[in-house]
XYZ file of C-alpha atoms in Angstrom:
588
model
C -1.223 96.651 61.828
C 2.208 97.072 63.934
C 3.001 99.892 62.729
C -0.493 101.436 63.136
C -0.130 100.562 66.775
C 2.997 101.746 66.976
C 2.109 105.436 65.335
C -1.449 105.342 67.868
C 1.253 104.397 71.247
C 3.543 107.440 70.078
C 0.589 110.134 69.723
C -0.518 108.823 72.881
C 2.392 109.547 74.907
C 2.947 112.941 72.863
C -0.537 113.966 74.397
C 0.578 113.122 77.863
C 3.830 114.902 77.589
C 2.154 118.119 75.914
C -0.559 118.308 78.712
C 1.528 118.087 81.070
C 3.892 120.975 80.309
C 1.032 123.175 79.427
C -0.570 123.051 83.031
C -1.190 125.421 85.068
C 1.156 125.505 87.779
C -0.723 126.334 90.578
C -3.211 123.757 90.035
C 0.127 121.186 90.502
C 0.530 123.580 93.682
C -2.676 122.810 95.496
C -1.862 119.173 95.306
C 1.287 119.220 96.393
C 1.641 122.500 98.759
C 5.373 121.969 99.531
C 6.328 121.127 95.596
C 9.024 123.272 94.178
C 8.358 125.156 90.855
C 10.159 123.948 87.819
C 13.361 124.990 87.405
C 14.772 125.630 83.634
C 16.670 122.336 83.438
C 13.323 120.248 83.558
C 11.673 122.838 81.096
C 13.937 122.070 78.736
C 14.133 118.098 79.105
C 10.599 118.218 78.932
C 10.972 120.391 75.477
C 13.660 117.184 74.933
C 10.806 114.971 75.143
C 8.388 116.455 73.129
C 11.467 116.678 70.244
C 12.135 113.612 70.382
C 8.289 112.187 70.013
C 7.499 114.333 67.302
C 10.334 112.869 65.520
C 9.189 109.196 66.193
C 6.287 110.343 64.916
C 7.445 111.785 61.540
C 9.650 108.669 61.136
C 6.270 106.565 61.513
C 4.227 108.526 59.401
C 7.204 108.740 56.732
C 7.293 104.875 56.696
C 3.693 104.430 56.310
C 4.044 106.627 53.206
C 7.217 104.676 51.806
C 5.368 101.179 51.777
C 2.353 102.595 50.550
C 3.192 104.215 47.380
C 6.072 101.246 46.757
C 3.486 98.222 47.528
C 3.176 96.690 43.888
C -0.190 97.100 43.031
C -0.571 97.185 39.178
C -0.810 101.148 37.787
C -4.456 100.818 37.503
C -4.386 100.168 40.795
C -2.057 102.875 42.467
C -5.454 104.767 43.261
C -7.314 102.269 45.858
C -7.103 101.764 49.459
C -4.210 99.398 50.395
C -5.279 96.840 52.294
C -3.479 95.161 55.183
C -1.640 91.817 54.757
C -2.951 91.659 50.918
C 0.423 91.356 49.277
C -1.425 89.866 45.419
C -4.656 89.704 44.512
C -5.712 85.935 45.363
C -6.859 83.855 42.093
C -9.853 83.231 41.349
C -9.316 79.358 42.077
C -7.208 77.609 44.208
C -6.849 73.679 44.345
C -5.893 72.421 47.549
C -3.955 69.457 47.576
C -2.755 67.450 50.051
C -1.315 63.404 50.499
C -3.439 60.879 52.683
C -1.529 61.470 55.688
C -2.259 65.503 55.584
C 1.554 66.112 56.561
C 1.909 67.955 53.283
C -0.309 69.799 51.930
C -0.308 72.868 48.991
C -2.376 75.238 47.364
C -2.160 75.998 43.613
C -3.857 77.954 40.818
C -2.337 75.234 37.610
C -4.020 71.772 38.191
C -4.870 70.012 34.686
C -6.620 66.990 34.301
C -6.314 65.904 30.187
C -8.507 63.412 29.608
C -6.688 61.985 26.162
C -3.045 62.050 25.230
C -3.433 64.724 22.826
C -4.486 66.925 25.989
C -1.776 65.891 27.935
C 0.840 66.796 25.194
C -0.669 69.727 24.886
C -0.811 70.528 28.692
C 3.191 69.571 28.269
C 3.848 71.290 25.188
C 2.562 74.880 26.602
C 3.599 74.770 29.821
C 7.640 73.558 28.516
C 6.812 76.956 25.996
C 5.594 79.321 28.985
C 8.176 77.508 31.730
C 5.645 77.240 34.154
C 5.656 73.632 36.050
C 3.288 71.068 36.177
C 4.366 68.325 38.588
C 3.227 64.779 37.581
C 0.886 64.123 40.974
C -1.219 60.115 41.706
C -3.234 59.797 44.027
C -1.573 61.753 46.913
C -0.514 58.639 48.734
C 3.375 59.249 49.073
C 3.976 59.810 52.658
C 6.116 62.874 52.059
C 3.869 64.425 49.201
C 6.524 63.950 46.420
C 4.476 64.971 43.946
C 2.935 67.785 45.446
C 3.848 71.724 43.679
C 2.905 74.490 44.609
C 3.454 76.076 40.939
C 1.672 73.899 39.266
C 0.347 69.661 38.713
C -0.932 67.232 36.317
C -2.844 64.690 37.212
C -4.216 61.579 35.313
C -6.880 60.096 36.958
C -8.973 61.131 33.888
C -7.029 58.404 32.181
C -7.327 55.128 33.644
C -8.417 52.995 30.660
C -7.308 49.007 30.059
C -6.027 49.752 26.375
C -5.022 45.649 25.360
C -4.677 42.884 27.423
C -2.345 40.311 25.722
C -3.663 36.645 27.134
C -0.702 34.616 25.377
C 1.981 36.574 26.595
C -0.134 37.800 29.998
C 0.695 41.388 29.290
C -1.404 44.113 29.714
C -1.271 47.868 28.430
C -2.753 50.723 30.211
C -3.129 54.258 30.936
C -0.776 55.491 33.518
C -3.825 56.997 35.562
C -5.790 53.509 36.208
C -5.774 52.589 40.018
C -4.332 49.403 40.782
C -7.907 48.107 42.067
C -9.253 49.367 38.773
C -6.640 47.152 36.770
C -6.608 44.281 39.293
C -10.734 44.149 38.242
C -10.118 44.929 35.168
C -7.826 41.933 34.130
C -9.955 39.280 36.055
C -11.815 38.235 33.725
C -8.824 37.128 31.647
C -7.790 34.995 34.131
C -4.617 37.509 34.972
C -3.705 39.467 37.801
C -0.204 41.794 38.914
C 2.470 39.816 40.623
C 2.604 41.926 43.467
C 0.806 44.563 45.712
C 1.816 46.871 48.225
C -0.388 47.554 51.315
C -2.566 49.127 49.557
C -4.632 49.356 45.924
C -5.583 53.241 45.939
C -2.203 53.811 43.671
C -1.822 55.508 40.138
C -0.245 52.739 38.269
C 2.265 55.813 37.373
C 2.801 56.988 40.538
C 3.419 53.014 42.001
C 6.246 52.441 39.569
C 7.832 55.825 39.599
C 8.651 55.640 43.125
C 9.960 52.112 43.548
C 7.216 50.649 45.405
C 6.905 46.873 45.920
C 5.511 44.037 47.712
C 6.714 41.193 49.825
C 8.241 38.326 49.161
C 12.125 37.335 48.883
C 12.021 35.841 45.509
C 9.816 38.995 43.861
C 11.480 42.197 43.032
C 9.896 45.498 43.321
C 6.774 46.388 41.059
C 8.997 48.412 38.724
C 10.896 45.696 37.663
C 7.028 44.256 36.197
C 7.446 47.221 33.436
C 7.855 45.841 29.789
C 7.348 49.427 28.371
C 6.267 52.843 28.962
C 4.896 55.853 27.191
C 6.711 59.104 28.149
C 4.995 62.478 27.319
C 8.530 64.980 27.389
C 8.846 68.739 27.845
C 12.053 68.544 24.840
C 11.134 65.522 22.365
C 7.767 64.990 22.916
C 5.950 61.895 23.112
C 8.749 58.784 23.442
C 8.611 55.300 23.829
C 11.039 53.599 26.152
C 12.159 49.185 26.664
C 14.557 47.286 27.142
C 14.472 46.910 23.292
C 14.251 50.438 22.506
C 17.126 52.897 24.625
C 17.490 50.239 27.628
C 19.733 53.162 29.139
C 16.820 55.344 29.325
C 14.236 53.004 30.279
C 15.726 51.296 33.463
C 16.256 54.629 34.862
C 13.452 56.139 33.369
C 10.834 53.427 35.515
C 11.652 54.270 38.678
C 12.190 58.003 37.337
C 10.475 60.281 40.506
C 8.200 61.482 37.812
C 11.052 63.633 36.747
C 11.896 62.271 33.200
C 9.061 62.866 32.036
C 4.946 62.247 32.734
C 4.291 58.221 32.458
C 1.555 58.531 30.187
C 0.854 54.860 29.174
C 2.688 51.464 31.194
C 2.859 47.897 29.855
C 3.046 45.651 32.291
C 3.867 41.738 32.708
C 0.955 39.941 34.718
C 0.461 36.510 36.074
C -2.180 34.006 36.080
C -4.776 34.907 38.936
C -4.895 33.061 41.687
C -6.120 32.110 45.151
C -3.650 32.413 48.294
C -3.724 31.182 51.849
C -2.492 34.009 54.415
C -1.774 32.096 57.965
C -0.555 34.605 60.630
C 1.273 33.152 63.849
C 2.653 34.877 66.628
C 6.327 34.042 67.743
C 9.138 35.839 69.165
C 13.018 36.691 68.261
C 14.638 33.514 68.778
C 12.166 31.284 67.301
C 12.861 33.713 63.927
C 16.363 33.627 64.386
C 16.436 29.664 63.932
C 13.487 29.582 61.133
C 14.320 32.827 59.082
C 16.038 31.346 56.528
C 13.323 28.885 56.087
C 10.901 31.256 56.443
C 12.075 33.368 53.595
C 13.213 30.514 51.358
C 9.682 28.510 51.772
C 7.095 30.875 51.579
C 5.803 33.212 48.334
C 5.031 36.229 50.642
C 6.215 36.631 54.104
C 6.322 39.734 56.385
C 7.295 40.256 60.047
C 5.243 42.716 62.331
C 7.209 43.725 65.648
C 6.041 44.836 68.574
C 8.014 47.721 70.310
C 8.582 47.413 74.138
C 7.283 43.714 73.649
C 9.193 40.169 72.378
C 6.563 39.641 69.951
C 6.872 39.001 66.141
C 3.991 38.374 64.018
C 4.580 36.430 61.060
C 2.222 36.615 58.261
C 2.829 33.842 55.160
C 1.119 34.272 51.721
C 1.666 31.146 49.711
C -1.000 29.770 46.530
C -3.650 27.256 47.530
C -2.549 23.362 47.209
C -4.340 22.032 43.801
C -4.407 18.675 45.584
C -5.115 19.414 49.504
C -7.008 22.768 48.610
C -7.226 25.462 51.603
C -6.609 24.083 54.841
C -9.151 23.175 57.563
C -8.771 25.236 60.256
C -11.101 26.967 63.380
C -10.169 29.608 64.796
C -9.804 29.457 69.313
C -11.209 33.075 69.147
C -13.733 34.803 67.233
C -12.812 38.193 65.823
C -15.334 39.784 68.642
C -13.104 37.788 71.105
C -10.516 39.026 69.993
C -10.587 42.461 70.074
C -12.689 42.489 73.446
C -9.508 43.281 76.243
C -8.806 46.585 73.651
C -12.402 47.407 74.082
C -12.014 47.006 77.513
C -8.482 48.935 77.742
C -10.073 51.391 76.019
C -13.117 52.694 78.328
C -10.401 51.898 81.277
C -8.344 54.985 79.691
C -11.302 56.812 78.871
C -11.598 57.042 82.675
C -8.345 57.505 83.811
C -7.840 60.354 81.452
C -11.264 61.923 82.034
C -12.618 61.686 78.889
C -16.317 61.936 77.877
C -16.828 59.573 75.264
C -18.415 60.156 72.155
C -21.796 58.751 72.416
C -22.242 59.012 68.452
C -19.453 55.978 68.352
C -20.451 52.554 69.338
C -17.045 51.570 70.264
C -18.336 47.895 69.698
C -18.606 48.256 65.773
C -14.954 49.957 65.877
C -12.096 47.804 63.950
C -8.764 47.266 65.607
C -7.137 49.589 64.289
C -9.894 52.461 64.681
C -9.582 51.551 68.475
C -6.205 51.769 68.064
C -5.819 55.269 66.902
C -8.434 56.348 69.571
C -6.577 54.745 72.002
C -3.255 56.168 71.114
C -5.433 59.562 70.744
C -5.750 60.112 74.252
C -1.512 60.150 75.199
C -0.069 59.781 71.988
C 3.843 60.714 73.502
C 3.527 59.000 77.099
C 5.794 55.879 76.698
C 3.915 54.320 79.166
C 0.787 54.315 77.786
C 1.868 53.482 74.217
C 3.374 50.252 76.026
C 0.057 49.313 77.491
C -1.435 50.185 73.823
C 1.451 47.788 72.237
C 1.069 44.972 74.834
C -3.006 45.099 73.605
C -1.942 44.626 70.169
C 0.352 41.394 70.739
C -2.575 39.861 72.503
C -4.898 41.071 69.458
C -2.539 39.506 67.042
C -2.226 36.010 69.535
C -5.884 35.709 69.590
C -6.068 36.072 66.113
C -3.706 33.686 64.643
C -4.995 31.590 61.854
C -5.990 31.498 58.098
C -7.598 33.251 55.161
C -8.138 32.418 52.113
C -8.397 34.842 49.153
C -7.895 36.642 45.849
C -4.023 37.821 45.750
C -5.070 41.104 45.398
C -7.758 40.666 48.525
C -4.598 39.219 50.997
C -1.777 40.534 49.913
C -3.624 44.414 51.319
C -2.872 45.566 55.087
C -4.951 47.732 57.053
C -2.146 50.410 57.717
C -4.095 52.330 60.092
C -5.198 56.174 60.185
C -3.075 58.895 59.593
C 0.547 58.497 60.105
C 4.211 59.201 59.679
C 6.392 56.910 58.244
C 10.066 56.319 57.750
C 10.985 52.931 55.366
C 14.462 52.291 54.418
C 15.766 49.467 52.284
C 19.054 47.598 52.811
C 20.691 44.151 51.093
C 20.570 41.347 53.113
C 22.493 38.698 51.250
C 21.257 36.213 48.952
C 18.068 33.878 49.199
C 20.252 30.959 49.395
C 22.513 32.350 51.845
C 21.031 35.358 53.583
C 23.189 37.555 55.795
C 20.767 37.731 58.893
C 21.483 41.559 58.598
C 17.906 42.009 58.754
C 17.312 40.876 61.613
C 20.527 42.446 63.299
C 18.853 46.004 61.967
C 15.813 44.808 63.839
C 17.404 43.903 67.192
C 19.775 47.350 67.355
C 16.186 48.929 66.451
C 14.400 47.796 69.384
C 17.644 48.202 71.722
C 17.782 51.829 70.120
C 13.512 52.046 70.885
C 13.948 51.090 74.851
C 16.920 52.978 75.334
C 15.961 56.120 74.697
C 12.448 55.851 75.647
C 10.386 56.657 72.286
C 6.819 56.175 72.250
C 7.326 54.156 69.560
C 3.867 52.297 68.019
C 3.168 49.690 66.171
C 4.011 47.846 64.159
C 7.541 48.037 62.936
C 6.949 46.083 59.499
C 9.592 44.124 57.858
C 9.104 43.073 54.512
C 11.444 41.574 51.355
C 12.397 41.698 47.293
C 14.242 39.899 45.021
C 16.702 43.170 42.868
C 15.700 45.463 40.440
C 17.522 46.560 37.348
C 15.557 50.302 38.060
C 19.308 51.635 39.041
C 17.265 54.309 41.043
C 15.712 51.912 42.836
C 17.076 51.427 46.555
C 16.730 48.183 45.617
C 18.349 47.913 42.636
C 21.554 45.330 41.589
C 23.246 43.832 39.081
C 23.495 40.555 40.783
C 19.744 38.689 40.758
C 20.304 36.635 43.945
C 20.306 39.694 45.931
C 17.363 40.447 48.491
C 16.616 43.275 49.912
C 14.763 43.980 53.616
C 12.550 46.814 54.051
C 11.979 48.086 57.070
C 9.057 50.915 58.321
C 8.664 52.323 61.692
C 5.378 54.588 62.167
C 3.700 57.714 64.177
C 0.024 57.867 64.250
C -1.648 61.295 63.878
C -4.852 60.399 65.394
C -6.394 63.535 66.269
C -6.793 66.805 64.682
C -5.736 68.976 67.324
C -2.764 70.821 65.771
C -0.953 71.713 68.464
C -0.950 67.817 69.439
C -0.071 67.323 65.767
C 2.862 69.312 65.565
C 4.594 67.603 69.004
C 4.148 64.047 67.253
C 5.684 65.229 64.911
C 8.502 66.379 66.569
C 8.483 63.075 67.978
C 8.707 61.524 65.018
C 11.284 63.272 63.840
C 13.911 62.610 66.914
C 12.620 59.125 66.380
C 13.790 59.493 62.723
C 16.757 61.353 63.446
C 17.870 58.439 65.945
C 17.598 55.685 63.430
C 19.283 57.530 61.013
C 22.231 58.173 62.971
C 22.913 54.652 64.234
C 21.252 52.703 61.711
C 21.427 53.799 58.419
C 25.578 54.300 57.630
C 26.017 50.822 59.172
C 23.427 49.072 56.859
C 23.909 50.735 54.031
C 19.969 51.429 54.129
C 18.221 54.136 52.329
C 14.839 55.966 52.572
C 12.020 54.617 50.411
C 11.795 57.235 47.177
C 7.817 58.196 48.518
C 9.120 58.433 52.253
C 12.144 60.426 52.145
C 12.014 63.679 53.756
C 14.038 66.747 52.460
C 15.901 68.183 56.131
C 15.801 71.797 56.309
C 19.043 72.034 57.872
C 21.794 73.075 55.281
C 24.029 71.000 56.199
C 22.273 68.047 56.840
C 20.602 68.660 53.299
C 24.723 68.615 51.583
C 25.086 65.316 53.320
C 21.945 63.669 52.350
C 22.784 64.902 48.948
C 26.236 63.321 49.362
C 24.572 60.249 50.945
C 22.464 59.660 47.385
C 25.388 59.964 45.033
C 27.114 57.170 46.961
C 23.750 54.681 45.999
C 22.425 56.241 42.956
C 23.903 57.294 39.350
C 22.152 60.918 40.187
C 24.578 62.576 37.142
C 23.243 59.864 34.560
C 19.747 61.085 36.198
C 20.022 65.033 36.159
C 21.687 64.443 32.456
C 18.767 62.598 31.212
C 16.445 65.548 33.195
C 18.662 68.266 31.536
C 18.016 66.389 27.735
C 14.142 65.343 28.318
C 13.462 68.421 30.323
C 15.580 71.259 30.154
C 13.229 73.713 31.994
C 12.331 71.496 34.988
C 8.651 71.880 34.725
C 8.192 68.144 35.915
C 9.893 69.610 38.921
C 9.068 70.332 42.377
C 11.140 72.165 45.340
C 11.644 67.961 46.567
C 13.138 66.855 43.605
C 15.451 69.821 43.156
C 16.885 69.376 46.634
C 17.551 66.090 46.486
C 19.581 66.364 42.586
C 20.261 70.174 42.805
C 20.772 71.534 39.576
C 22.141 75.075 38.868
C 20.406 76.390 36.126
C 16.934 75.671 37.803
C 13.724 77.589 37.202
């Protein structure tokens, strides 16, 4: 199209020049009585001019030609029309694919779906022969789209059967594609449930334990470490089986393996018996945690701390089983859950005014949950410190008001409302041992919240601490040999809370200075390191060569691109991700 411009601007101006040195020169005469004729120098400047467009011209024209007949159409198809900005004929079908969040986000002709094992072994098999990838991809959860390829995925959602449940030894095998609500229902009935959860129950059982993800709770390590087994469908030898019995080497690394080993076709898991818990969330603030955190973490199954940026407030939610002899307690709430969320109700049709907004009438801002208020109210200045203060000082009085207890299902409590769409950052760091913690934790959290005011980020919340016990998974960021170790897990958070993508892109930008900052004066000093589904690769070169550094320090990355090379030699369980972070030379 420039280039048509271009050619239509030149023949333009040729036309001016060429009428003008063909007129005749007494018209020019009658305008201007007292104008001089033209004298030979301007003849020939003008004959400059005319040279000189004509050869812009050709030079046009001659490029038009060039990328023409060189555009690489197929020889059958030398003879039609090019068409502008087609540079391949599109296929036929595209699957778009993108995580929760919609920060990452592909299109791609090569998404299978087996149904069996024998069709995923063959979906392996031909695409190891033909080199073409197929990137083991869950449920699109991962915060930074980790298993997301544009060549080419597999997905097993198809295959989310309960093959055995063992009710002696509480074990239960099943296909890597059953959600964790699926299995959590699935085992009920047996009396047996998983040990831990994350925030949420949406997860691939594959896709859970291939990126490290875990729980809360000082004394439980992360859900990895509940593998007994797993069945490995390989590009090089096939279908294997993997314990601690059978190649321990391989199977440690191999279950928190990034998908990259090979595609987690089958997972046996240990379970425990199913019971009820009592959550009880309380409100408190940095020195009442400094003098009970060692209780707090010693005492209580679950535990998590919620801060609140620009505010002194901690939230402290407990998850411990229900007394056999005093059963749940008795308690009664001083606010109602309307109650409680009635001042963000309020702050919110107070903004809706100052900032001039007509609200949605289609919304009855009365039926709207916390955190659905919460997005809308971030919505309306998501980078204005100020008003994400006001918006944080509404949520510590929506967490006082609603201090109390629930009693549940493990699976029912242990989940978190995380909010709408977000960024998120989550880094993992030791923090002594349960008997004698190192109060590290909640050093990281003060320098955080120093770092937060000082440079003025419109930082939301909450910042959410959680804790494990060690792994053995020595790609893990929790992993050690030593069992008394903990580990703290920290997350801060950007909401994306509208669609506008112009909005989008500066919180992200946000974000990403927000990132940047803790990185800098956090991380190195900590020893912390990004969460496997939360990591982001930098563009920057060499920021990317000292990330890549950073991981060789933590991780046995050789022992994990040599079992990559042996179990897949042609990297089609790759993705652009995975060979950034363990760069390999002899990629695809």
């Amino acid at each position: 199209m420039q280039r048509a411009l271009t050619l239509k601007r030149s023949l333009q101006s040729l036309h001016r020049i060429v009428n003008s040195t063909t007129k005749n020169p007494l018209s020019s005469g009658r305008a201007f009585c007292n104008a001089p004729s033209p004298s030979p120098s301007a003849s020939s400047a003008s004959a400059s001019e005319v040279r000189k467009y004509m050869g812009y011209t050709a030079l046009v024209l001659f490029c038009g030609a060039a990328t023409y007949y060189s555009f690489p159409f197929p020889e059958n198809a030398k003879h039609k029309k090019a068409q502008i900005f087609r540079y391949a004929p599109l296929p036929e079908e595209l699957h778009t694919v993108s995580n929760w969040s919609g920060t990452h986000e592909v299109q791609t002709r090569v998404f299978h779906q087996p149904e069996t094992l024998e069709e995923l072994e063959k979906v392996v098999k031909e695409a190891n022969e033909n080199k073409y990838r197929i990137r083991p991809v869950g449920s699109g959860l991962s915060p930074n789209g980790i298993g997301l390829s544009r060549a080419g995925m597999v997905n097993l959602a198809l295959m989310d059967k309960v093959l055995e449940v063992d009710e002696e030894k509480k074990r239960v095998r099943v296909q890597a594609g059953i959600r964790v609500q699926q299995l959590v229902d699935g085992i009920k009935d047996q009396g047996l449930t998983l040990q831990n959860f994350a925030s949420i129950r949406e997860q691939q059982i594959g896709g859970i334990v291939q990126v490290g993800a875990h729980g809360t709770g000082a004394r439980l390590p992360p859900i990895d470490e509940q593998v007994i087994s797993m069945k490995l469908v390989t590009p090089a030898k096939g279908t294997i089986e993997v314990s601690k019995e059978k190649d321990p080497e391989l199977f440690y690394l191999a279950r928190c393996g990034l998908g990259g080993l090979g595609v987690v076709a089958e997972v046996t898991i240990q379970c425990v018996d199913r019971q009820e818990l009592v959550e009880h969330t309380t409100v408190s603030n940095m020195e009442e945690i400094k003098k009970n955190h060692k209780k707090l973490l010693s005492e209580n199954k679950h535990v998590k701390y919620l801060y609140i940026p620009y505010t002194d407030t901690v939230v402290v939610v407990t998850c411990n089983p229900v007394s056999k002899w005093k059963g749940p307690p008795k308690f009664k709430p001083k606010y109602t859950t309307d109650e409680a969320i009635q001042h963000v109700r309020d702050l919110y049709r107070e903004c809706l005014k100052k900032y001039r907004v007509v609200p949605d009438n289609s919304v009855d801002i009365n039926e709207l949950s916390f955190t659905e208020l919460r997005d809308k109210l971030l919505a309306l200045n998501p980078l204005n410190k100020d008003h994400i203060v006001k918006v944080n000082q509404a949520e510590a009085e929506f967490w006082r008001k609603s201090e109390g207890y629930r009693v549940g299902w493990s699976d029912e409590i242990l989940g978190f409302d995380c909010g709408g769409q977000q960024w998120v950052s989550e880094t993992c760091f030791p923090a002594g041992t349960l008997a004698k913690p190192s109060m590290k934790d909640l050093e990281y959290i003060a320098d955080l919240k120093q770092l937060i005011e000082k440079e003025e980020i419109p930082a939301p919340a909450p910042i959410e601490q959680r804790w494990t016990a060690s792994t053995k998974s020595p790609m893990s960021p929790a992993s050690s040999s030593r069992e008394d170790d903990i580990f703290s897990w920290v997350g801060i958070i950007m909401y994306l809370p509208t669609t506008d993508a112009r909005q989008r892109k500066d919180i992200t930008e946000e974000f990403f200075h927000y990132r940047h900052l803790t990185q800098t004066r956090l991380w190195d000093t900590y020893s912390s390191y990004e969460h496997w589904a939360k990591i982001e690769v930098p563009k920057d070169k060499e920021q990317l060569t000292a990330l890549q550094a950073r991981l060789r320090k933590r991780f046995p990355v050789d022992a994990y691109n040599k079992a990559r090379t042996e179990l897949d030699p042609n990297r089609i369980l790759s993705n652009i991700k995975l060979e950034k972070l363990f760069p390999l030379s002899d990629t695809i």
